[in-house]
Short mmCIF file of C-alpha atoms and ligand atoms in Angstrom, two decimals:
data_model
loop_
_atom_site.label_atom_id
_atom_site.label_comp_id
_atom_site.label_asym_id
_atom_site.label_seq_id
_atom_site.Cartn_x
_atom_site.Cartn_y
_atom_site.Cartn_z
CA UNK A 1 0.12 -0.11 -0.01
CA UNK A 2 2.91 2.61 0.58
CA UNK A 3 3.20 2.79 -3.37
CA UNK A 4 0.02 4.31 -3.50
CA UNK A 5 0.77 7.18 -1.07
CA UNK A 6 2.83 10.29 -2.47
CA UNK A 7 3.51 12.43 0.44
CA UNK A 8 3.83 16.35 -0.47
CA UNK A 9 6.67 17.92 1.12
CA UNK A 10 5.41 21.35 1.06
CA UNK A 11 7.58 23.43 3.12
CA UNK A 12 9.68 26.26 2.58
CA UNK A 13 11.52 25.83 6.04
CA UNK A 14 14.71 24.08 5.83
CA UNK A 15 14.56 22.76 9.18
CA UNK A 16 10.94 21.54 8.70
CA UNK A 17 12.19 19.86 5.48
CA UNK A 18 15.11 18.24 7.25
CA UNK A 19 12.82 17.11 9.92
CA UNK A 20 10.30 15.45 7.65
CA UNK A 21 12.84 13.97 5.45
CA UNK A 22 14.31 12.29 8.38
CA UNK A 23 11.22 11.41 9.93
CA UNK A 24 9.83 9.61 6.67
CA UNK A 25 12.54 8.52 4.72
CA UNK A 26 12.73 4.99 5.69
CA UNK A 27 8.74 4.43 5.02
CA UNK A 28 7.72 6.29 2.09
CA UNK A 29 7.81 4.99 -1.32
CA UNK A 30 7.19 8.44 -3.02
CA UNK A 31 7.56 12.02 -2.42
CA UNK A 32 5.80 14.99 -3.97
CA UNK A 33 7.93 17.98 -4.41
CA UNK A 34 6.01 21.09 -5.40
CA UNK A 35 6.72 24.66 -6.06
CA UNK A 36 7.09 25.61 -2.44
CA UNK A 37 10.05 23.19 -1.98
CA UNK A 38 11.63 23.21 -5.54
CA UNK A 39 11.56 26.87 -5.73
CA UNK A 40 13.11 27.27 -2.27
CA UNK A 41 15.67 24.53 -2.16
CA UNK A 42 16.37 23.89 -5.77
CA UNK A 43 17.42 20.62 -7.37
CA UNK A 44 19.39 19.15 -4.70
CA UNK A 45 16.12 17.89 -3.00
CA UNK A 46 15.45 15.52 -5.68
CA UNK A 47 18.85 14.07 -5.41
CA UNK A 48 17.85 13.45 -1.98
CA UNK A 49 14.91 11.47 -2.47
CA UNK A 50 16.49 9.60 -5.42
CA UNK A 51 19.55 8.44 -2.98
CA UNK A 52 16.88 7.01 -0.75
CA UNK A 53 15.34 5.05 -3.63
CA UNK A 54 12.18 7.20 -3.03
CA UNK A 55 10.27 8.15 -6.29
CA UNK A 56 9.81 11.95 -7.04
CA UNK A 57 6.87 13.31 -8.25
CA UNK A 58 7.66 16.97 -9.24
CA UNK A 59 4.60 19.13 -9.21
CA UNK A 60 5.17 22.08 -10.83
CA UNK A 61 2.13 22.16 -12.94
CA UNK A 62 3.63 23.48 -16.21
CA UNK A 63 1.29 25.82 -18.12
CA UNK A 64 2.84 28.15 -21.23
CA UNK A 65 3.11 28.06 -24.76
CA UNK A 66 4.17 24.76 -26.32
CA UNK A 67 7.78 25.30 -27.01
CA UNK A 68 8.48 26.85 -23.68
CA UNK A 69 6.66 23.86 -21.98
CA UNK A 70 8.86 21.32 -24.17
CA UNK A 71 12.16 23.04 -23.12
CA UNK A 72 10.89 23.21 -19.49
CA UNK A 73 9.97 19.35 -19.42
CA UNK A 74 13.29 18.37 -21.22
CA UNK A 75 15.66 19.94 -18.69
CA UNK A 76 13.48 18.73 -15.79
CA UNK A 77 13.32 15.32 -17.22
CA UNK A 78 17.21 15.14 -16.74
CA UNK A 79 16.84 15.37 -13.03
CA UNK A 80 15.35 11.71 -13.10
CA UNK A 81 12.00 12.89 -11.60
CA UNK A 82 9.32 9.83 -12.04
CA UNK A 83 6.53 11.93 -12.46
CA UNK A 84 5.90 15.41 -13.93
CA UNK A 85 2.71 17.32 -14.69
CA UNK A 86 1.37 20.08 -16.69
CA UNK A 87 -2.03 21.82 -16.46
CA UNK A 88 -4.24 20.30 -19.37
CA UNK A 89 -5.71 23.75 -19.38
CA UNK A 90 -2.77 24.58 -21.64
CA UNK A 91 -4.09 22.49 -24.51
CA UNK A 92 -3.35 19.51 -26.72
CA UNK A 93 -0.38 20.97 -28.36
CA UNK A 94 1.14 21.76 -25.41
CA UNK A 95 0.56 18.58 -23.45
CA UNK A 96 2.18 16.69 -26.48
CA UNK A 97 5.17 19.10 -26.60
CA UNK A 98 5.66 18.45 -22.77
CA UNK A 99 5.68 14.79 -23.16
CA UNK A 100 7.96 15.03 -25.86
CA UNK A 101 10.74 17.11 -23.98
CA UNK A 102 10.08 14.65 -20.84
CA UNK A 103 10.15 11.47 -22.41
CA UNK A 104 13.45 12.22 -24.16
CA UNK A 105 15.53 11.56 -21.21
CA UNK A 106 12.78 9.75 -19.17
CA UNK A 107 11.19 6.50 -21.22
CA UNK A 108 9.68 5.03 -17.74
CA UNK A 109 8.79 8.52 -16.07
CA UNK A 110 5.19 9.35 -16.20
CA UNK A 111 3.69 12.77 -17.68
CA UNK A 112 0.34 13.62 -16.19
CA UNK A 113 -1.84 16.75 -16.38
CA UNK A 114 -4.11 18.66 -13.79
CA UNK A 115 -7.60 18.79 -14.74
CA UNK A 116 -9.21 21.31 -12.22
CA UNK A 117 -7.53 22.04 -9.02
CA UNK A 118 -9.03 20.17 -6.04
CA UNK A 119 -9.31 23.68 -4.45
CA UNK A 120 -11.74 24.77 -7.33
CA UNK A 121 -15.22 23.71 -6.45
CA UNK A 122 -18.71 24.31 -8.79
CA UNK A 123 -19.19 28.16 -7.64
CA UNK A 124 -15.57 28.94 -8.43
CA UNK A 125 -15.37 26.94 -11.47
CA UNK A 126 -18.87 28.72 -12.75
CA UNK A 127 -18.70 32.12 -11.49
CA UNK A 128 -14.99 33.01 -11.04
CA UNK A 129 -13.61 31.07 -13.90
CA UNK A 130 -16.44 31.53 -16.11
CA UNK A 131 -16.60 27.77 -16.99
CA UNK A 132 -20.02 26.61 -17.48
CA UNK A 133 -20.97 23.04 -16.51
CA UNK A 134 -20.35 20.55 -13.72
CA UNK A 135 -16.76 20.21 -12.40
CA UNK A 136 -17.01 16.56 -13.05
CA UNK A 137 -17.93 16.95 -16.42
CA UNK A 138 -15.07 19.34 -16.98
CA UNK A 139 -12.77 17.05 -15.47
CA UNK A 140 -13.68 14.13 -17.77
CA UNK A 141 -13.36 16.59 -20.61
CA UNK A 142 -9.89 17.70 -19.58
CA UNK A 143 -9.07 14.00 -18.91
CA UNK A 144 -10.01 13.20 -22.38
CA UNK A 145 -7.89 15.74 -23.93
CA UNK A 146 -5.00 14.63 -21.77
CA UNK A 147 -5.30 10.75 -23.01
CA UNK A 148 -5.53 12.23 -26.78
CA UNK A 149 -2.34 14.11 -26.37
CA UNK A 150 -0.74 10.75 -25.22
CA UNK A 151 -0.11 11.68 -21.45
CA UNK A 152 -0.14 9.01 -18.89
CA UNK A 153 -2.85 10.15 -16.47
CA UNK A 154 -4.23 13.10 -14.68
CA UNK A 155 -4.51 14.75 -11.42
CA UNK A 156 -8.41 14.96 -10.07
CA UNK A 157 -10.23 14.41 -6.92
CA UNK A 158 -11.02 11.02 -6.02
CA UNK A 159 -14.62 11.68 -6.75
CA UNK A 160 -13.81 11.62 -10.41
CA UNK A 161 -11.74 8.77 -10.74
CA UNK A 162 -14.41 6.05 -11.46
CA UNK A 163 -15.83 7.88 -14.27
CA UNK A 164 -12.57 8.72 -15.90
CA UNK A 165 -11.33 5.50 -15.65
CA UNK A 166 -14.73 3.97 -17.19
CA UNK A 167 -14.04 6.06 -19.75
CA UNK A 168 -10.52 6.43 -20.59
CA UNK A 169 -9.21 3.03 -19.24
CA UNK A 170 -8.08 1.28 -16.03
CA UNK A 171 -4.20 1.95 -16.99
CA UNK A 172 -5.00 5.78 -17.34
CA UNK A 173 -3.24 7.02 -14.01
CA UNK A 174 -5.36 9.03 -11.64
CA UNK A 175 -3.54 11.00 -8.98
CA UNK A 176 -5.63 12.29 -6.33
CA UNK A 177 -4.88 15.11 -3.80
CA UNK A 178 -7.70 16.63 -1.72
CA UNK A 179 -7.37 13.74 0.73
CA UNK A 180 -8.57 14.14 4.21
CA UNK A 181 -8.49 11.61 6.82
CA UNK A 182 -11.49 11.76 9.08
CA UNK A 183 -11.33 14.73 11.65
CA UNK A 184 -8.34 16.50 9.87
CA UNK A 185 -8.40 20.25 8.79
CA UNK A 186 -9.86 20.94 5.54
CA UNK A 187 -7.48 23.86 5.01
CA UNK A 188 -7.98 25.41 1.51
CA UNK A 189 -9.16 22.24 -0.32
CA UNK A 190 -12.83 21.97 -1.42
CA UNK A 191 -13.18 18.55 -3.09
CA UNK A 192 -11.99 16.28 -0.26
CA UNK A 193 -12.32 12.59 0.30
CA UNK A 194 -10.83 10.19 2.84
CA UNK A 195 -7.74 7.90 1.99
CA UNK A 196 -10.30 4.91 1.87
CA UNK A 197 -12.58 6.85 -0.34
CA UNK A 198 -10.00 7.47 -2.54
CA UNK A 199 -8.52 3.92 -2.73
CA UNK A 200 -12.06 2.31 -3.33
CA UNK A 201 -12.68 4.78 -6.10
CA UNK A 202 -9.85 3.24 -7.89
CA UNK A 203 -7.41 6.23 -7.41
CA UNK A 204 -3.38 4.95 -8.30
CA UNK A 205 -1.78 7.51 -6.10
CA UNK A 206 -3.21 9.89 -2.95
CA UNK A 207 -1.11 12.92 -2.84
CA UNK A 208 -1.22 13.60 0.99
CA UNK A 209 0.45 16.77 2.39
CA UNK A 210 -0.65 18.75 5.58
CA UNK A 211 -2.54 15.60 7.22
CA UNK A 212 0.73 14.06 7.35
CA UNK A 213 3.48 16.96 7.59
CA UNK A 214 1.47 19.04 10.12
CA UNK A 215 0.83 16.07 12.53
CA UNK A 216 2.78 16.01 15.54
CA UNK A 217 4.38 12.89 14.42
CA UNK A 218 4.38 12.65 10.38
CA UNK A 219 5.71 9.36 10.46
CA UNK A 220 2.87 8.19 12.97
CA UNK A 221 0.19 10.04 10.57
CA UNK A 222 1.65 8.24 7.65
CA UNK A 223 1.69 4.90 9.06
CA UNK A 224 -1.88 5.20 10.50
CA UNK A 225 -3.09 6.28 7.14
CA UNK A 226 -1.37 3.04 5.55
CA UNK A 227 -3.35 1.02 8.33
CA UNK A 228 -6.66 2.76 7.44
CA UNK A 229 -6.40 1.62 3.72
CA UNK A 230 -5.13 -1.90 4.37
CA UNK A 231 -7.93 -3.86 2.29
O1 C5P B 301 -1.67 19.66 2.11
P1 C5P B 301 -2.30 18.94 1.19
O2 C5P B 301 -2.63 17.49 1.55
O3 C5P B 301 -3.89 19.82 0.82
O4 C5P B 301 -1.79 19.15 -0.25
C1 C5P B 301 -2.04 18.39 -1.53
C2 C5P B 301 -0.78 18.85 -2.55
O5 C5P B 301 -1.57 18.54 -3.92
C3 C5P B 301 -0.49 20.24 -2.50
O6 C5P B 301 1.04 20.32 -2.74
C4 C5P B 301 -1.18 20.97 -3.77
O7 C5P B 301 -0.11 21.75 -4.50
C5 C5P B 301 -1.30 19.44 -4.48
N1 C5P B 301 -2.36 19.57 -5.67
C6 C5P B 301 -3.50 19.76 -5.24
N2 C5P B 301 -4.63 19.81 -6.36
C7 C5P B 301 -4.47 19.44 -7.45
C8 C5P B 301 -3.18 19.47 -7.89
C9 C5P B 301 -2.01 19.43 -7.03
O8 C5P B 301 -3.66 20.01 -3.94
N3 C5P B 301 -5.48 19.32 -8.41
#
């Protein structure tokens, strides 16, 4: 089960990063490095995880014109990251360019796309972003675009996984943030599910940050989640 959980190392504090790294490194299989940590600490953090045989999801959510994203993906693929992502909202040509750049150096790496941020709910999508329709339909639409661009999967909430897999196939990877064990703080996430709900939805990977990193003992919180999702 540990391979299903990706711990989000979202911190800009070196001491906290070192503490989390040392507390969790012997137990976790995957780490997620997002903008906060990557822009603060640079490429060295990736090397630290790789040395411990921990897989790295570099969550930079690339979104720009196709040629810029292709070049960025090519550079990032040289770091040996296992999963890299883009925003599906960049369109099919951008996603194809991203995959082209990434796969040149990383034949086993996975390139996935964010469909709709899990901090976006129905009201925000319709009234702020001016995108009509239901969030789940928008996610399915973006997932279909992602697959047509030849990417390996998507980032979505656990609530959308069943329909996406039914439409695009079981091997189309679904990575789900917005995970909150019962009783934990929702924070800025809007479309949230428990770890068990996400696993039973068929999600391939659960991205979990604050419920682990802000816990008094991150290691205990991580192991408790693992225990909870034992099927
Ligand atoms: O702390 P929390 O568990 O909410 O962390 C979720 C992580 O997943 C964050 O690093 C966030 O950037 C990321 N993420 C997300 N929603 C997406 C894509 C990525 O929450 N659609």
